PDB file of C-alpha atoms and ligand atoms in Angstrom:
ATOM      1  CA  MET A 307     105.238  99.747  66.392  1.00 38.00           C
ATOM      2  CA  GLY A 308     108.315 100.898  66.126  1.00 38.00           C
ATOM      3  CA  MET A 309     108.532  99.944  69.918  1.00 40.00           C
ATOM      4  CA  ALA A 310     112.018  98.170  68.980  1.00 40.00           C
ATOM      5  CA  ASN A 311     113.453 101.246  67.787  1.00 40.00           C
ATOM      6  CA  SER A 312     112.492 102.842  70.818  1.00 41.00           C
ATOM      7  CA  VAL A 313     113.785 101.038  73.809  1.00 41.00           C
ATOM      8  CA  ARG A 314     117.250  99.659  73.746  1.00 41.00           C
ATOM      9  CA  SER A 315     117.939  95.827  73.866  1.00 42.00           C
ATOM     10  CA  VAL A 316     120.512  94.845  76.577  1.00 45.00           C
ATOM     11  CA  PRO A 317     120.239  91.573  78.120  1.00 44.00           C
ATOM     12  CA  ILE A 318     117.493  90.739  81.211  1.00 45.00           C
ATOM     13  CA  PRO A 319     119.181  91.162  83.932  1.00 47.00           C
ATOM     14  CA  GLY A 320     118.920  87.307  86.192  1.00 43.00           C
ATOM     15  CA  SER A 321     116.926  86.348  82.728  1.00 43.00           C
ATOM     16  CA  ASP A 322     117.518  82.925  81.040  1.00 44.00           C
ATOM     17  CA  ALA A 323     116.297  85.189  77.800  1.00 45.00           C
ATOM     18  CA  PRO A 324     119.601  87.495  77.026  1.00 43.00           C
ATOM     19  CA  GLY A 325     119.156  89.921  74.430  1.00 43.00           C
ATOM     20  CA  ARG A 326     114.759  90.499  74.437  1.00 49.00           C
ATOM     21  CA  LEU A 327     114.328  94.012  74.900  1.00 53.00           C
ATOM     22  CA  ALA A 328     114.829  95.170  78.803  1.00 59.00           C
ATOM     23  CA  GLY A 329     113.978  98.514  80.818  1.00 66.00           C
ATOM     24  CA  PRO A 330     111.744 100.777  81.947  1.00 71.00           C
ATOM     25  CA  GLN A 331     109.373  99.850  79.039  1.00 78.00           C
ATOM     26  CA  GLY A 332     110.166  96.573  78.422  1.00 85.00           C
ATOM     27  CA  PRO A 333     108.209  93.585  78.533  1.00 90.00           C
ATOM     28  CA  GLY A 334     108.282  93.242  82.698  1.00 94.00           C
ATOM     29  CA  HIS A 335     106.294  96.842  82.213  1.00 93.00           C
ATOM     30  CA  LYS A 336     103.754  95.746  80.777  1.00 92.00           C
ATOM     31  CA  LEU A 337     103.094  92.574  82.264  1.00 94.00           C
ATOM     32  CA  PHE A 338     103.249  94.269  86.025  1.00 94.00           C
ATOM     33  CA  ALA A 339     101.173  97.269  84.182  1.00 92.00           C
ATOM     34  CA  SER A 340      98.123  94.662  83.961  1.00 89.00           C
ATOM     35  CA  GLU A 341      95.724  93.371  86.678  1.00 88.00           C
ATOM     36  CA  THR A 342      97.036  91.511  90.121  1.00 92.00           C
ATOM     37  CA  ARG A 343      95.262  89.875  91.768  1.00 93.00           C
ATOM     38  CA  PHE A 344      94.824  87.399  94.526  1.00 93.00           C
ATOM     39  CA  VAL A 345      93.935  83.888  93.838  1.00 94.00           C
ATOM     40  CA  ALA A 346      94.341  81.425  96.552  1.00 93.00           C
ATOM     41  CA  GLY A 347      96.035  80.944 100.449  1.00 92.00           C
ATOM     42  CA  ALA A 348      96.334  77.883 100.929  1.00 92.00           C
ATOM     43  CA  GLU A 349      97.356  75.860 104.338  1.00 88.00           C
ATOM     44  CA  SER A 350      98.002  72.897 102.743  1.00 89.00           C
ATOM     45  CA  LEU A 351      98.641  70.667  99.674  1.00 91.00           C
ATOM     46  CA  ALA A 352      94.936  70.174  99.284  1.00 93.00           C
ATOM     47  CA  ALA A 353      94.254  73.399  99.439  1.00 94.00           C
ATOM     48  CA  LEU A 354      96.907  74.235  96.669  1.00 96.00           C
ATOM     49  CA  PRO A 355      95.281  76.016  93.291  1.00 96.00           C
ATOM     50  CA  PRO A 356      95.885  73.797  90.424  1.00 96.00           C
ATOM     51  CA  PRO A 357      98.717  74.246  88.624  1.00 96.00           C
ATOM     52  CA  SER A 358      97.430  76.606  85.536  1.00 94.00           C
ATOM     53  CA  LEU A 359     100.533  79.229  85.558  1.00 98.00           C
ATOM     54  CA  PRO A 360     103.703  79.164  85.579  1.00 98.00           C
ATOM     55  CA  GLU A 361     104.610  80.551  88.817  1.00 98.00           C
ATOM     56  CA  VAL A 362     108.098  82.035  90.143  1.00 98.00           C
ATOM     57  CA  ALA A 363     108.140  81.088  94.139  1.00 98.00           C
ATOM     58  CA  PHE A 364     109.379  83.720  96.588  1.00 97.00           C
ATOM     59  CA  VAL A 365     111.229  82.411  99.723  1.00 96.00           C
ATOM     60  CA  GLY A 366     113.181  82.869 102.410  1.00 95.00           C
ATOM     61  CA  ARG A 367     114.038  83.786 106.577  1.00 94.00           C
ATOM     62  CA  SER A 368     110.587  85.633 108.339  1.00 90.00           C
ATOM     63  CA  ASN A 369     110.525  89.182 107.742  1.00 92.00           C
ATOM     64  CA  VAL A 370     112.996  88.949 105.236  1.00 96.00           C
ATOM     65  CA  GLY A 371     110.822  90.749 102.944  1.00 95.00           C
ATOM     66  CA  LYS A 372     108.690  88.568 100.841  1.00 94.00           C
ATOM     67  CA  SER A 373     105.814  90.586 101.004  1.00 92.00           C
ATOM     68  CA  SER A 374     106.951  93.308 100.687  1.00 94.00           C
ATOM     69  CA  LEU A 375     109.115  92.824  97.430  1.00 96.00           C
ATOM     70  CA  ILE A 376     105.426  91.573  96.099  1.00 94.00           C
ATOM     71  CA  ASN A 377     103.967  94.375  96.714  1.00 94.00           C
ATOM     72  CA  SER A 378     106.444  96.534  95.442  1.00 95.00           C
ATOM     73  CA  LEU A 379     107.018  94.630  91.912  1.00 95.00           C
ATOM     74  CA  THR A 380     102.664  94.946  91.295  1.00 92.00           C
ATOM     75  CA  ARG A 381     102.887  98.925  93.088  1.00 87.00           C
ATOM     76  CA  ARG A 382      99.956  97.612  95.394  1.00 83.00           C
ATOM     77  CA  LYS A 383     100.196  98.264  99.006  1.00 77.00           C
ATOM     78  CA  SER A 384      98.174  95.781 100.654  1.00 80.00           C
ATOM     79  CA  LEU A 385      98.424  92.698  97.878  1.00 85.00           C
ATOM     80  CA  ALA A 386     100.406  91.244 100.389  1.00 80.00           C
ATOM     81  CA  ARG A 387     100.120  91.301 104.489  1.00 77.00           C
ATOM     82  CA  THR A 388     103.485  92.789 105.932  1.00 73.00           C
ATOM     83  CA  SER A 389     104.211  93.414 109.349  1.00 67.00           C
ATOM     84  CA  SER A 390     106.941  94.242 110.924  1.00 66.00           C
ATOM     85  CA  THR A 391     106.349  91.190 112.811  1.00 64.00           C
ATOM     86  CA  PRO A 392     107.623  88.160 112.016  1.00 62.00           C
ATOM     87  CA  GLY A 393     105.920  84.915 110.426  1.00 59.00           C
ATOM     88  CA  ARG A 394     103.317  86.923 109.392  1.00 58.00           C
ATOM     89  CA  THR A 395     102.796  85.499 106.039  1.00 62.00           C
ATOM     90  CA  GLN A 396     101.387  81.681 107.730  1.00 73.00           C
ATOM     91  CA  GLN A 397     100.099  79.897 104.203  1.00 86.00           C
ATOM     92  CA  ILE A 398     100.836  80.119 100.289  1.00 92.00           C
ATOM     93  CA  ASN A 399      98.921  82.686  98.571  1.00 93.00           C
ATOM     94  CA  PHE A 400      99.239  83.127  95.181  1.00 95.00           C
ATOM     95  CA  PHE A 401      98.456  85.591  93.085  1.00 96.00           C
ATOM     96  CA  SER A 402      98.330  86.089  89.279  1.00 97.00           C
ATOM     97  CA  VAL A 403      99.772  88.761  86.767  1.00 97.00           C
ATOM     98  CA  ALA A 404      97.927  89.126  84.318  1.00 96.00           C
ATOM     99  CA  GLU A 405      96.439  85.792  84.345  1.00 96.00           C
ATOM    100  CA  ARG A 406     100.502  85.459  82.691  1.00 97.00           C
ATOM    101  CA  LEU A 407     102.096  83.637  85.734  1.00 98.00           C
ATOM    102  CA  MET A 408     101.759  83.227  89.269  1.00 98.00           C
ATOM    103  CA  LEU A 409     103.321  84.901  91.828  1.00 97.00           C
ATOM    104  CA  VAL A 410     103.812  82.978  94.840  1.00 97.00           C
ATOM    105  CA  ASP A 411     104.908  84.375  98.544  1.00 94.00           C
ATOM    106  CA  LEU A 412     105.766  81.144 101.006  1.00 91.00           C
ATOM    107  CA  PRO A 413     105.568  81.097 104.559  1.00 86.00           C
ATOM    108  CA  GLY A 414     108.707  82.468 106.148  1.00 88.00           C
ATOM    109  CA  TYR A 415     111.704  79.980 107.652  1.00 87.00           C
ATOM    110  CA  GLY A 416     113.833  80.121 111.224  1.00 83.00           C
ATOM    111  CA  PHE A 417     110.915  81.717 112.788  1.00 72.00           C
ATOM    112  CA  ALA A 418     111.728  81.440 116.930  1.00 64.00           C
ATOM    113  CA  THR A 419     109.217  81.716 118.920  1.00 64.00           C
ATOM    114  CA  ALA A 420     106.595  80.587 116.890  1.00 65.00           C
ATOM    115  CA  ALA A 421     105.039  76.786 118.341  1.00 70.00           C
ATOM    116  CA  LYS A 422     107.114  74.180 117.765  1.00 75.00           C
ATOM    117  CA  GLU A 423     104.850  71.861 116.092  1.00 77.00           C
ATOM    118  CA  ARG A 424     103.399  74.836 113.665  1.00 75.00           C
ATOM    119  CA  VAL A 425     106.717  75.422 112.409  1.00 76.00           C
ATOM    120  CA  ALA A 426     107.222  71.595 111.702  1.00 80.00           C
ATOM    121  CA  ALA A 427     103.693  71.648 109.423  1.00 80.00           C
ATOM    122  CA  TRP A 428     104.786  74.824 107.496  1.00 80.00           C
ATOM    123  CA  GLN A 429     108.157  73.903 106.786  1.00 80.00           C
ATOM    124  CA  ASP A 430     106.524  70.470 105.341  1.00 85.00           C
ATOM    125  CA  LEU A 431     104.303  72.362 103.568  1.00 88.00           C
ATOM    126  CA  LEU A 432     106.531  74.678 101.920  1.00 87.00           C
ATOM    127  CA  GLN A 433     109.438  70.961 100.966  1.00 89.00           C
ATOM    128  CA  ARG A 434     105.859  69.131  99.768  1.00 93.00           C
ATOM    129  CA  TYR A 435     105.137  72.056  97.575  1.00 95.00           C
ATOM    130  CA  LEU A 436     108.478  72.413  95.935  1.00 93.00           C
ATOM    131  CA  LYS A 437     110.113  69.880  95.236  1.00 92.00           C
ATOM    132  CA  GLY A 438     105.868  68.571  93.837  1.00 94.00           C
ATOM    133  CA  ARG A 439     104.271  72.213  91.865  1.00 96.00           C
ATOM    134  CA  VAL A 440     104.787  70.588  88.336  1.00 96.00           C
ATOM    135  CA  THR A 441     104.457  74.153  87.113  1.00 97.00           C
ATOM    136  CA  LEU A 442     107.179  75.958  89.388  1.00 98.00           C
ATOM    137  CA  ARG A 443     109.640  77.318  87.571  1.00 97.00           C
ATOM    138  CA  ARG A 444     112.036  78.902  89.192  1.00 98.00           C
ATOM    139  CA  VAL A 445     112.967  79.661  92.645  1.00 98.00           C
ATOM    140  CA  CYS A 446     113.924  83.584  94.231  1.00 98.00           C
ATOM    141  CA  LEU A 447     115.693  82.894  97.643  1.00 98.00           C
ATOM    142  CA  LEU A 448     115.524  86.310  99.652  1.00 98.00           C
ATOM    143  CA  VAL A 449     118.353  87.171 101.596  1.00 98.00           C
ATOM    144  CA  ASP A 450     118.613  90.354 103.935  1.00 98.00           C
ATOM    145  CA  SER A 451     121.772  92.196 102.483  1.00 98.00           C
ATOM    146  CA  ARG A 452     121.996  92.762 105.728  1.00 98.00           C
ATOM    147  CA  HIS A 453     122.904  89.808 107.454  1.00 97.00           C
ATOM    148  CA  GLY A 454     124.380  87.999 104.153  1.00 97.00           C
ATOM    149  CA  ILE A 455     123.331  84.260 104.218  1.00 97.00           C
ATOM    150  CA  MET A 456     122.848  82.884 107.085  1.00 96.00           C
ATOM    151  CA  PRO A 457     122.676  79.191 107.869  1.00 94.00           C
ATOM    152  CA  LEU A 458     118.970  78.490 107.435  1.00 92.00           C
ATOM    153  CA  ASP A 459     119.508  79.567 104.594  1.00 95.00           C
ATOM    154  CA  ALA A 460     122.076  77.478 103.796  1.00 95.00           C
ATOM    155  CA  GLU A 461     119.964  74.646 104.047  1.00 92.00           C
ATOM    156  CA  MET A 462     117.476  76.191 101.815  1.00 94.00           C
ATOM    157  CA  MET A 463     120.175  76.615  98.831  1.00 95.00           C
ATOM    158  CA  LYS A 464     120.775  72.457  99.329  1.00 93.00           C
ATOM    159  CA  LEU A 465     117.464  71.790  99.248  1.00 92.00           C
ATOM    160  CA  LEU A 466     116.470  73.439  96.271  1.00 94.00           C
ATOM    161  CA  ASP A 467     119.502  71.785  94.275  1.00 93.00           C
ATOM    162  CA  THR A 468     118.541  68.543  95.675  1.00 91.00           C
ATOM    163  CA  ALA A 469     115.434  68.484  94.067  1.00 89.00           C
ATOM    164  CA  GLY A 470     116.169  70.145  90.878  1.00 91.00           C
ATOM    165  CA  ILE A 471     114.970  73.347  91.077  1.00 94.00           C
ATOM    166  CA  SER A 472     116.259  76.575  89.348  1.00 97.00           C
ATOM    167  CA  TRP A 473     116.322  79.475  91.970  1.00 98.00           C
ATOM    168  CA  GLN A 474     118.445  82.527  91.784  1.00 98.00           C
ATOM    169  CA  VAL A 475     118.968  85.025  94.971  1.00 98.00           C
ATOM    170  CA  VAL A 476     117.683  88.108  95.531  1.00 98.00           C
ATOM    171  CA  LEU A 477     119.540  90.630  98.392  1.00 98.00           C
ATOM    172  CA  THR A 478     116.148  93.056 100.465  1.00 98.00           C
ATOM    173  CA  LYS A 479     116.444  96.242 101.673  1.00 98.00           C
ATOM    174  CA  VAL A 480     119.394  97.101 100.358  1.00 98.00           C
ATOM    175  CA  ASP A 481     118.239 101.119 101.085  1.00 98.00           C
ATOM    176  CA  LEU A 482     119.689  99.911 104.754  1.00 98.00           C
ATOM    177  CA  ILE A 483     123.381  98.412 103.452  1.00 98.00           C
ATOM    178  CA  ASN A 484     126.367 100.763 102.163  1.00 97.00           C
ATOM    179  CA  ALA A 485     128.428 100.135  98.894  1.00 97.00           C
ATOM    180  CA  THR A 486     131.091  98.189 100.521  1.00 98.00           C
ATOM    181  CA  LEU A 487     128.957  95.594 101.648  1.00 98.00           C
ATOM    182  CA  ARG A 488     126.721  95.764  98.604  1.00 97.00           C
ATOM    183  CA  GLN A 489     130.511  94.887  97.446  1.00 97.00           C
ATOM    184  CA  ALA A 490     131.618  92.466  98.925  1.00 97.00           C
ATOM    185  CA  HIS A 491     128.092  90.013  99.017  1.00 97.00           C
ATOM    186  CA  GLN A 492     128.825  91.031  94.858  1.00 96.00           C
ATOM    187  CA  ASN A 493     131.879  88.784  95.532  1.00 97.00           C
ATOM    188  CA  ALA A 494     130.974  87.232  98.585  1.00 97.00           C
ATOM    189  CA  ILE A 495     127.467  85.845  97.310  1.00 97.00           C
ATOM    190  CA  THR A 496     128.100  84.963  93.429  1.00 96.00           C
ATOM    191  CA  ALA A 497     131.695  83.499  94.567  1.00 96.00           C
ATOM    192  CA  ARG A 498     129.875  80.743  96.659  1.00 96.00           C
ATOM    193  CA  LEU A 499     126.199  80.337  93.916  1.00 97.00           C
ATOM    194  CA  SER A 500     128.382  79.255  91.165  1.00 95.00           C
ATOM    195  CA  ARG A 501     129.284  76.432  93.411  1.00 94.00           C
ATOM    196  CA  HIS A 502     125.513  75.428  93.931  1.00 95.00           C
ATOM    197  CA  PRO A 503     124.569  73.547  90.711  1.00 90.00           C
ATOM    198  CA  ALA A 504     120.390  74.447  90.179  1.00 95.00           C
ATOM    199  CA  ALA A 505     121.158  78.745  90.800  1.00 97.00           C
ATOM    200  CA  PHE A 506     121.530  81.501  88.754  1.00 95.00           C
ATOM    201  CA  PRO A 507     124.094  82.649  88.925  1.00 92.00           C
ATOM    202  CA  SER A 508     124.128  86.235  88.947  1.00 90.00           C
ATOM    203  CA  LEU A 509     122.441  88.314  92.367  1.00 96.00           C
ATOM    204  CA  MET A 510     119.743  90.986  91.953  1.00 97.00           C
ATOM    205  CA  PHE A 511     119.754  93.936  94.055  1.00 98.00           C
ATOM    206  CA  THR A 512     116.618  94.740  95.817  1.00 98.00           C
ATOM    207  CA  SER A 513     114.581  97.631  98.026  1.00 98.00           C
ATOM    208  CA  SER A 514     110.985  97.204  97.555  1.00 97.00           C
ATOM    209  CA  GLU A 515     111.386 100.443 100.116  1.00 95.00           C
ATOM    210  CA  ALA A 516     113.282 102.758  97.574  1.00 96.00           C
ATOM    211  CA  ALA A 517     111.752 100.403  94.609  1.00 93.00           C
ATOM    212  CA  ASP A 518     115.393  99.808  93.909  1.00 96.00           C
ATOM    213  CA  GLY A 519     115.953  96.877  91.317  1.00 96.00           C
ATOM    214  CA  MET A 520     112.405  96.400  90.521  1.00 96.00           C
ATOM    215  CA  VAL A 521     112.629  96.901  86.607  1.00 95.00           C
ATOM    216  CA  GLU A 522     114.526  94.392  86.676  1.00 95.00           C
ATOM    217  CA  LEU A 523     113.130  92.031  88.185  1.00 97.00           C
ATOM    218  CA  ARG A 524     110.116  92.376  86.316  1.00 97.00           C
ATOM    219  CA  ASP A 525     111.873  91.619  83.148  1.00 96.00           C
ATOM    220  CA  MET A 526     113.121  88.774  84.722  1.00 97.00           C
ATOM    221  CA  LEU A 527     109.753  87.757  85.961  1.00 97.00           C
ATOM    222  CA  ALA A 528     108.841  88.533  83.075  1.00 97.00           C
ATOM    223  CA  SER A 529     110.815  85.685  81.114  1.00 96.00           C
ATOM    224  CA  PHE A 530     108.919  83.290  82.887  1.00 97.00           C
ATOM    225  CA  ALA A 531     104.924  84.396  81.620  1.00 97.00           C
ATOM    226  CA  LEU A 532     102.830  83.479  79.413  1.00 97.00           C
ATOM    227  CA  LEU A 533     102.620  85.681  75.834  1.00 92.00           C
ATOM    228  CA  PRO A 534     100.286  87.967  75.916  1.00 85.00           C
ATOM    229  CA  ARG A 535      97.086  87.171  74.352  1.00 78.00           C
ATOM    230  CA  GLU A 536      96.793  89.308  71.185  1.00 67.00           C
TER     231      GLU A 536
HETATM  232  P1  GTP B1057     106.746  86.291 106.597  1.00 61.57           P
HETATM  233  O1  GTP B1057     105.670  87.121 106.230  1.00 61.57           O
HETATM  234  O2  GTP B1057     107.373  87.531 108.565  1.00 61.57           O
HETATM  235  O3  GTP B1057     108.222  85.874 106.496  1.00 61.57           O
HETATM  236  O4  GTP B1057     108.034  88.153 106.383  1.00 61.57           O
HETATM  237  P2  GTP B1057     108.148  88.868 104.728  1.00 61.57           P
HETATM  238  O5  GTP B1057     108.978  88.120 104.511  1.00 61.57           O
HETATM  239  O6  GTP B1057     106.699  88.641 103.944  1.00 61.57           O
HETATM  240  O7  GTP B1057     108.935  89.835 104.874  1.00 61.57           O
HETATM  241  P3  GTP B1057     107.434  91.562 105.248  1.00 61.57           P
HETATM  242  O8  GTP B1057     107.111  92.008 103.848  1.00 61.57           O
HETATM  243  O9  GTP B1057     106.795  91.539 106.156  1.00 61.57           O
HETATM  244  O10 GTP B1057     108.620  92.716 106.315  1.00 61.57           O
HETATM  245  C1  GTP B1057     108.923  92.775 107.022  1.00 61.57           C
HETATM  246  C2  GTP B1057     109.616  93.737 108.024  1.00 61.57           C
HETATM  247  O11 GTP B1057     110.264  94.026 107.130  1.00 61.57           O
HETATM  248  C3  GTP B1057     108.595  95.180 107.580  1.00 61.57           C
HETATM  249  O12 GTP B1057     109.068  95.305 108.697  1.00 61.57           O
HETATM  250  C4  GTP B1057     109.226  95.655 105.890  1.00 61.57           C
HETATM  251  O13 GTP B1057     107.795  97.052 106.551  1.00 61.57           O
HETATM  252  C5  GTP B1057     110.411  95.561 106.539  1.00 61.57           C
HETATM  253  N1  GTP B1057     111.258  96.083 104.504  1.00 61.57           N
HETATM  254  C6  GTP B1057     110.787  94.761 103.669  1.00 61.57           C
HETATM  255  N2  GTP B1057     111.069  95.655 102.631  1.00 61.57           N
HETATM  256  C7  GTP B1057     111.982  96.084 103.394  1.00 61.57           C
HETATM  257  C8  GTP B1057     112.844  97.719 101.935  1.00 61.57           C
HETATM  258  O14 GTP B1057     113.370  97.083 101.343  1.00 61.57           O
HETATM  259  N3  GTP B1057     113.430  98.512 103.309  1.00 61.57           N
HETATM  260  C9  GTP B1057     113.544  98.449 104.442  1.00 61.57           C
HETATM  261  N4  GTP B1057     113.999  99.964 105.062  1.00 61.57           N
HETATM  262  N5  GTP B1057     112.512  97.575 104.890  1.00 61.57           N
HETATM  263  C10 GTP B1057     111.466  96.252 104.383  1.00 61.57           C
HETATM  264 MG1   MG B1058     105.204  87.839 104.539  1.00 61.57          MG
END
């Protein structure tokens, strides 16, 4: 009660729900103030948990910061395992946020030193998950802000478009770039996204290290969550 008056009504960046209340006390804050729990780690399609909650998946190159972002969002140090060794996350990991939304940490691609057959097996699992998951609402394609969009990211963009999955770009590690590069990404990547039919047009800038962009990202994610039980 009285909440609506104390919170500014601003559009949620990157969200499909313009006009919903957003910000430090917005829907994302409430959602992520609740318990997040690890649900399952799947190495095969058969091991996927049943599709019960709306899902948002994080994809991107190995080492881009997918697991770190999930930890930062949920304010947990090691909910998702992170590592300076690329290829750490080798299965599809599912995390339930307040039993209202599933966050999905996918195995990274472009990990050069893994055995060929293993890479092929992960890529196969990744593609089958992306194409077949009925509860998948949005894919966040994470891009390292130091490198921008790399050839394998471009391939993933094509795959997402072809599969008709709604996706968006989330830049990571923005604590490591300057304002000039940030502006350059804003211009170039936004222009590029406009040519992708299934892409949400705006970019998000995040740093797990500096907790930058987390409020916006949580609000965007909350727009896909089941409504809280009263
Ligand atoms: P895979 O599981 O191998 O696909 O990697 P991942 O995408 O899950 O990356 P992970 O979260 O394990 O992070 C990889 C490395 O990047 C780690 O050393 C992190 O500490 C570092 N890192 C992640 N996010 C940030 C960030 O926002 N800023 C900085 N400076 N480093 C980060
Ligand atoms: Mg990982």
